[in-house]
CSV table of C-alpha atoms in Angstrom, one decimal:
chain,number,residue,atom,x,y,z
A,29,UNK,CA,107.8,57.7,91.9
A,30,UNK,CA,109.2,61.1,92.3
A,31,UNK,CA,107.6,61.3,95.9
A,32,UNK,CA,109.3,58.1,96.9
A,33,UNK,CA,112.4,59.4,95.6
A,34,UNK,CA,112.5,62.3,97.7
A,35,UNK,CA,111.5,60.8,100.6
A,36,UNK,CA,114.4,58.4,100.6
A,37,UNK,CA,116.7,61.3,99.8
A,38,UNK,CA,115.3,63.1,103.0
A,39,UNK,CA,115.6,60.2,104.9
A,40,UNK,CA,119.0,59.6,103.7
A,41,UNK,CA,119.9,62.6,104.7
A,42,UNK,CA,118.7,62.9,108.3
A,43,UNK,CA,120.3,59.1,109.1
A,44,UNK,CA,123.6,60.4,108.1
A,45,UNK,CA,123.8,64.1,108.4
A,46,UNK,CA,125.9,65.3,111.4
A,47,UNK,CA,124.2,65.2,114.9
A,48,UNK,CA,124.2,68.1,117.1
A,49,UNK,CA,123.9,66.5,120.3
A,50,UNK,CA,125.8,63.3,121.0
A,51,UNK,CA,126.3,60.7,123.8
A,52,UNK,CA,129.4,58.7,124.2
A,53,UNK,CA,129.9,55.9,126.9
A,54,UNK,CA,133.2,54.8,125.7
A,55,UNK,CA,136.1,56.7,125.8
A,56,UNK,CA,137.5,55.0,122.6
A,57,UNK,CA,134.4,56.4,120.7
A,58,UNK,CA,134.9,59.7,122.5
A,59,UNK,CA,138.2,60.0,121.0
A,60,UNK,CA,137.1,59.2,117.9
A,61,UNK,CA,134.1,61.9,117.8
A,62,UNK,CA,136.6,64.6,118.4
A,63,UNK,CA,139.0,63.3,116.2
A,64,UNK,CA,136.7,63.8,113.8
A,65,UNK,CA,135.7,67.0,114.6
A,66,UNK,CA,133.2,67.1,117.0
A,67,UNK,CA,133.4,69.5,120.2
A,68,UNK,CA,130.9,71.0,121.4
A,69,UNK,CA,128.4,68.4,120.2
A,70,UNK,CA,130.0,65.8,122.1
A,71,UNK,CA,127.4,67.0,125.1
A,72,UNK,CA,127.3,63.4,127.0
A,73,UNK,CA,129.8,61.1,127.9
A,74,UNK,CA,131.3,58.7,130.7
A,75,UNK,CA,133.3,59.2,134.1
A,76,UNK,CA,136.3,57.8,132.2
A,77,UNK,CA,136.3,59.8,129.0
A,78,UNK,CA,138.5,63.0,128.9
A,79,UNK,CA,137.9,65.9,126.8
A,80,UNK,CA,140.5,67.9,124.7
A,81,UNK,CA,142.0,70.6,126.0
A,82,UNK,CA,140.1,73.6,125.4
A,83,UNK,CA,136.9,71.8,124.6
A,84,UNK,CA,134.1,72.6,126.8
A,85,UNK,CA,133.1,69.5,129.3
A,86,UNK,CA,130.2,67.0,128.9
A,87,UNK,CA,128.1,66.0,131.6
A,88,UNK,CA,129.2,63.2,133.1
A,89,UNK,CA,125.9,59.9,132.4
A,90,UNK,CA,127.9,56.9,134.4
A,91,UNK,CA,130.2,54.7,134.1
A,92,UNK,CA,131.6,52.8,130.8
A,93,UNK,CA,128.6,49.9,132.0
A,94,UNK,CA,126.1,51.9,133.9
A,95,UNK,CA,124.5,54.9,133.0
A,96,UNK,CA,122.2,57.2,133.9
A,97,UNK,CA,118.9,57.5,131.9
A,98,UNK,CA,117.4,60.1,133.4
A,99,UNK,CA,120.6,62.4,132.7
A,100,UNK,CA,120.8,61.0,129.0
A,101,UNK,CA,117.7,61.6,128.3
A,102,UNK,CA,117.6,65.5,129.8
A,103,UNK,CA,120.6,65.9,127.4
A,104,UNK,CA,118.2,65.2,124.6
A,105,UNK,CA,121.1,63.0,122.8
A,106,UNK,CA,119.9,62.8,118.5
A,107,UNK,CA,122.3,59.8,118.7
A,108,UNK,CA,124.3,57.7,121.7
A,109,UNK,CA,127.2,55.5,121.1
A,110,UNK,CA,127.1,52.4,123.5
A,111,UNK,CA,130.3,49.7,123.8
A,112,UNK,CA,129.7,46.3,124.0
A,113,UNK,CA,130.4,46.7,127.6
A,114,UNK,CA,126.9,49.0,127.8
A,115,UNK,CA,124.6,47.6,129.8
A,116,UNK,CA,121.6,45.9,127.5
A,117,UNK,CA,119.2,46.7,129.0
A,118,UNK,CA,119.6,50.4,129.1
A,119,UNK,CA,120.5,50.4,125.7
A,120,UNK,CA,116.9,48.8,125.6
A,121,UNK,CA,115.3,51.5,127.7
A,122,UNK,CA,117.2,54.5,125.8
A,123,UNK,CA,115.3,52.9,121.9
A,124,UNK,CA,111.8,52.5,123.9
A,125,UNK,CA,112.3,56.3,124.8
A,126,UNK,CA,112.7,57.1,121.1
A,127,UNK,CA,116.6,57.9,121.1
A,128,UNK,CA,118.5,56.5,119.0
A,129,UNK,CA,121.6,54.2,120.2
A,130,UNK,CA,124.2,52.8,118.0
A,131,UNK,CA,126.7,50.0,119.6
A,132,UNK,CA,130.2,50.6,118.7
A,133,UNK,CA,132.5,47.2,119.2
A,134,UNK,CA,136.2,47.4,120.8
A,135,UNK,CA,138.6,46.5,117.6
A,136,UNK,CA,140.7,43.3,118.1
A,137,UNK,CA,143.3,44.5,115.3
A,138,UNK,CA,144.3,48.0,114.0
A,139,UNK,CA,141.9,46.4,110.6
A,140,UNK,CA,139.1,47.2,113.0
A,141,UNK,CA,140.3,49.9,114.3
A,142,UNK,CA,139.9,51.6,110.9
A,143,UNK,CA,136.5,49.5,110.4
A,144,UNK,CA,135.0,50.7,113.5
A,145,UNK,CA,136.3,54.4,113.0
A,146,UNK,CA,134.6,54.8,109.6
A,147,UNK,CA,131.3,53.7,110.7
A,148,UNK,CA,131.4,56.3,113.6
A,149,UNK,CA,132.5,58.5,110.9
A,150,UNK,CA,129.4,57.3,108.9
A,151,UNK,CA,127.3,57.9,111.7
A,152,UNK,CA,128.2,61.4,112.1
A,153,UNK,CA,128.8,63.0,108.6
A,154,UNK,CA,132.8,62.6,108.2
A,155,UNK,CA,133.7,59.4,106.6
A,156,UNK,CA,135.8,61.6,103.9
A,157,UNK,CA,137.6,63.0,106.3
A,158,UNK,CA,137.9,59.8,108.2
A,159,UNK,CA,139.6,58.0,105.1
A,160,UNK,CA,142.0,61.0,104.9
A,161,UNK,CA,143.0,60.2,108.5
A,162,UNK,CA,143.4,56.6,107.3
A,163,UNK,CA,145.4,57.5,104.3
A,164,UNK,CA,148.1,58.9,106.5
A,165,UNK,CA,147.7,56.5,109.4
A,166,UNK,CA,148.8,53.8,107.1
A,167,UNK,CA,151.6,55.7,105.2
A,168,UNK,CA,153.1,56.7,108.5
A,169,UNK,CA,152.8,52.6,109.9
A,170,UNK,CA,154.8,52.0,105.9
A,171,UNK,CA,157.6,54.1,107.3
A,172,UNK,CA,158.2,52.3,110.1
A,173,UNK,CA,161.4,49.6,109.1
A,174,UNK,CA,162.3,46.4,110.6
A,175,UNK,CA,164.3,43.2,109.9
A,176,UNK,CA,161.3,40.5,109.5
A,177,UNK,CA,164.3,37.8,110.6
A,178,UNK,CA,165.7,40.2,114.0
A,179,UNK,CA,162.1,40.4,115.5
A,180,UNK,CA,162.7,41.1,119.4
A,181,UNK,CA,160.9,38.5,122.0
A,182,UNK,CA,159.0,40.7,124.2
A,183,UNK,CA,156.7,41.0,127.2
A,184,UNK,CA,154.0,43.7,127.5
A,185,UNK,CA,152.4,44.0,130.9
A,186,UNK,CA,149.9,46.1,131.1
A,187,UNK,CA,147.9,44.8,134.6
A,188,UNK,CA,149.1,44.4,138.1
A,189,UNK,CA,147.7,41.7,140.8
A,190,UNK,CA,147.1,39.5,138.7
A,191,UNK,CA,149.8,40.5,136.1
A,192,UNK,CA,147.9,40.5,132.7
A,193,UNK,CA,149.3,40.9,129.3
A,194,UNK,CA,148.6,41.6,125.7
A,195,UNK,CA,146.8,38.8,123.8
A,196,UNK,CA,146.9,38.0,120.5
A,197,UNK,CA,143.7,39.0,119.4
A,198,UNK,CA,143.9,42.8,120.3
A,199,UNK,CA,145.1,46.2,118.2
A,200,UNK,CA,148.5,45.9,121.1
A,201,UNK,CA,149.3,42.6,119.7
A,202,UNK,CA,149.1,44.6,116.1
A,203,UNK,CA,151.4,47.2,118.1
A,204,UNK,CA,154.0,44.9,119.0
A,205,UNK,CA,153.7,43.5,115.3
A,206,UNK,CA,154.3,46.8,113.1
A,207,UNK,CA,156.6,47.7,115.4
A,208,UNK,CA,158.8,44.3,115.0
A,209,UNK,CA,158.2,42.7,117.9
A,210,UNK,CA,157.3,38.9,118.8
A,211,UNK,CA,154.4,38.7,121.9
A,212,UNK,CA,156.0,35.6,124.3
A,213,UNK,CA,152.2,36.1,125.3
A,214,UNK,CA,150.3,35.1,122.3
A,215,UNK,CA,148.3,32.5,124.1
A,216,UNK,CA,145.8,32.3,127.1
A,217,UNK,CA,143.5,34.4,128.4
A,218,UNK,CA,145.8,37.6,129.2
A,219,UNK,CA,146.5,36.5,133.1
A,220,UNK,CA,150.6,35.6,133.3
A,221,UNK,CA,152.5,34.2,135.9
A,222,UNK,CA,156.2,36.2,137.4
A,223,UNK,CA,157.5,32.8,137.1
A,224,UNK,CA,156.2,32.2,132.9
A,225,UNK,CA,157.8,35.9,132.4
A,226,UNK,CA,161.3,34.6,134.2
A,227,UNK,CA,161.2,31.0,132.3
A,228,UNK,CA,160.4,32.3,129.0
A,229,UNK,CA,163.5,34.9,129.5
A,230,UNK,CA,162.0,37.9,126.9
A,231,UNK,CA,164.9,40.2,125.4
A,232,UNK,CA,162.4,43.1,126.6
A,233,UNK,CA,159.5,43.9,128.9
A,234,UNK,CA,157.6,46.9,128.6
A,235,UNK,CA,155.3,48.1,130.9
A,236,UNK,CA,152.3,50.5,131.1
A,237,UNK,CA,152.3,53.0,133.3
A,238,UNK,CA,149.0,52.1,135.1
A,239,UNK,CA,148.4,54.9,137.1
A,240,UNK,CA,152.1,55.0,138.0
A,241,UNK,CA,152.3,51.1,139.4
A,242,UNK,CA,154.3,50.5,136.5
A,243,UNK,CA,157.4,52.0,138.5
A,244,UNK,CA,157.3,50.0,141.0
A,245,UNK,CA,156.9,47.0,138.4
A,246,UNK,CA,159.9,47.5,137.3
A,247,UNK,CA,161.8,47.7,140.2
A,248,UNK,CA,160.4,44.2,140.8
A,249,UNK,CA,161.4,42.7,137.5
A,250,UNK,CA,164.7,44.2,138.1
A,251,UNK,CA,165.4,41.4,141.0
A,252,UNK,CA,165.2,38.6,138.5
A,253,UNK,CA,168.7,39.7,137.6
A,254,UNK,CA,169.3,36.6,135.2
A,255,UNK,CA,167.1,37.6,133.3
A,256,UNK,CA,167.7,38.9,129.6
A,257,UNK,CA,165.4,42.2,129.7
A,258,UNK,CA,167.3,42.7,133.4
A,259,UNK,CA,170.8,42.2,132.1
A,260,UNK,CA,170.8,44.1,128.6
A,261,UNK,CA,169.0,47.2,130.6
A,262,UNK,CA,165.3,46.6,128.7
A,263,UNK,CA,162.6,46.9,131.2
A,264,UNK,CA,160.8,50.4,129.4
A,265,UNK,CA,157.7,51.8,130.6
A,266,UNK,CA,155.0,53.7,127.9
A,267,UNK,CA,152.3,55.8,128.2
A,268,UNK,CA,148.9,53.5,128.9
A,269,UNK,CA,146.5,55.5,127.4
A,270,UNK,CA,148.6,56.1,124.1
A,271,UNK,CA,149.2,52.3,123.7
A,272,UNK,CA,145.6,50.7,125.4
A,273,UNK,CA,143.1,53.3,123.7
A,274,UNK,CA,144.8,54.0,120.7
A,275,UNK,CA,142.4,55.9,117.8
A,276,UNK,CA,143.6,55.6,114.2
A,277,UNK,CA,145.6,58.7,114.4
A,278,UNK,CA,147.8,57.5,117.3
A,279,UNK,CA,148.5,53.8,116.5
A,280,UNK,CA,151.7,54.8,114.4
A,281,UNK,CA,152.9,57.1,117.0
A,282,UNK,CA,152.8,54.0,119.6
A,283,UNK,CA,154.1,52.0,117.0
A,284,UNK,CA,157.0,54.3,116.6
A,285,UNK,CA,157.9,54.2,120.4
A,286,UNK,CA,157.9,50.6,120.6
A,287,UNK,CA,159.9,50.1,117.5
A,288,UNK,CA,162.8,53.0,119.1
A,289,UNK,CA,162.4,50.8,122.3
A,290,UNK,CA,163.2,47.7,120.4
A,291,UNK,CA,166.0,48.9,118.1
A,292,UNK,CA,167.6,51.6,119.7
């Protein structure tokens, strides 16, 4: 009994103890994994995810939906995080070569946004230090005051050609909600019309920056001078990466920004 014991204590261990070599092919995840600590263990990751400064690069292994085995594998990963946007069949390959890979989803509410972030935390050792994170995430969002009856009609754009906004099942829907807003947008698939956008007449439009098109979005909004968000001066633009890949440590902050955009 004793030997069966320890054995599940060892095995215990070596599941959840912290990885010295990981592989990340989200950037979400990779935000997360330095959030939590990790640097120079962080030795994999994807053409889209950007390191902190003064943290040594990882080798680029693909894309966020194609990777490259052969380059994962030379990295000699103890763990890879895959998105629900990794290709399966990779993910296949990568478990028949012995590594292990562990597929983290894309939260649809800052809930699983705190979900998700403690099982990566799980996965790598830190889940006290996670909840800490937590603790203060939600105390900050608790600070954050609004009159439920005032909420401001907005719309977020956050895509060009087609123009695509913020659904309601997504964290930014959750932004615009802590930070007393009211999505005109709540329905469909994401893709909006100019001409929705003018007949729905928000009080505000905020745009992402999106690799700077969002300037030139607003000089187009800014011809529909009837409108509301035209007239009162509310066309803002915000940071894309703050307010599309948010970790639990800089929802509040975006939060915060929307709800000084919206009652100002």
């Amino acid at each position: 009994m004793l030997r069966i014991i320890l054995t599940i204590l060892v095995l215990t261990s070596l599941i959840f103890s912290a990885p010295k070599r990981v592989v990340s092919l989200g950037p979400i995840v990779t935000k997360q994994l330095y959030l939590l600590g990790l640097t120079d263990e962080v030795v994999g990751n994807s053409q889209y995810c950007i390191e902190p400064k003064g943290v040594k690069k990882a080798v680029k292994v693909g894309s966020v939906i194609k990777s490259n085995i052969e380059t994962i594998v030379t990295l000699e990963p103890e763990i890879v995080f895959a998105t629900g946007l990794s290709d399966p069949s990779q993910i296949e390959k990568l478990k028949n070569l012995g590594i292990r890979v562990e597929t983290i989803i894309t939260p649809k509410s800052y809930k699983e946004m705190k979900e998700v972030f403690l099982q990566v935390a799980k996965l790598i050792d830190k889940t006290d230090y996670a909840k800490k994170i937590i603790e203060e995430s939600d105390k900050e969002l608790k600070k954050i005051k609004f009159n439920e009856n005032n909420r401001k009609e907005i719309f977020f754009q956050i895509g060009k050609d087609p123009i695509f906004t913020v659904i309601k099942e997504s964290f930014m829907n959750d932004i615009i909600g802590f930070a007393g807003g009211k999505n005109i947008a709540i329905s469909g698939n994401g893709i909006y019309s100019r001409e929705k956008v003018v007949e729905q007449n928000p009080e505000f439009i905020v745009i992402t920056t999106m690799g700077g098109v969002g300037k030139d979005e607003v000089k187009v909004w800014k011809k529909f001078s009837e409108m509301k968000a035209v007239k009162r001066n509310h066309i803002s633009i915000v940071d894309q990466d703050l307010f599309c890949s948010p970790t639990v440590k800089t929802f509040p902050k975006a939060v915060k920004e929307l709800n000084t955009i919206l009652f100002k």
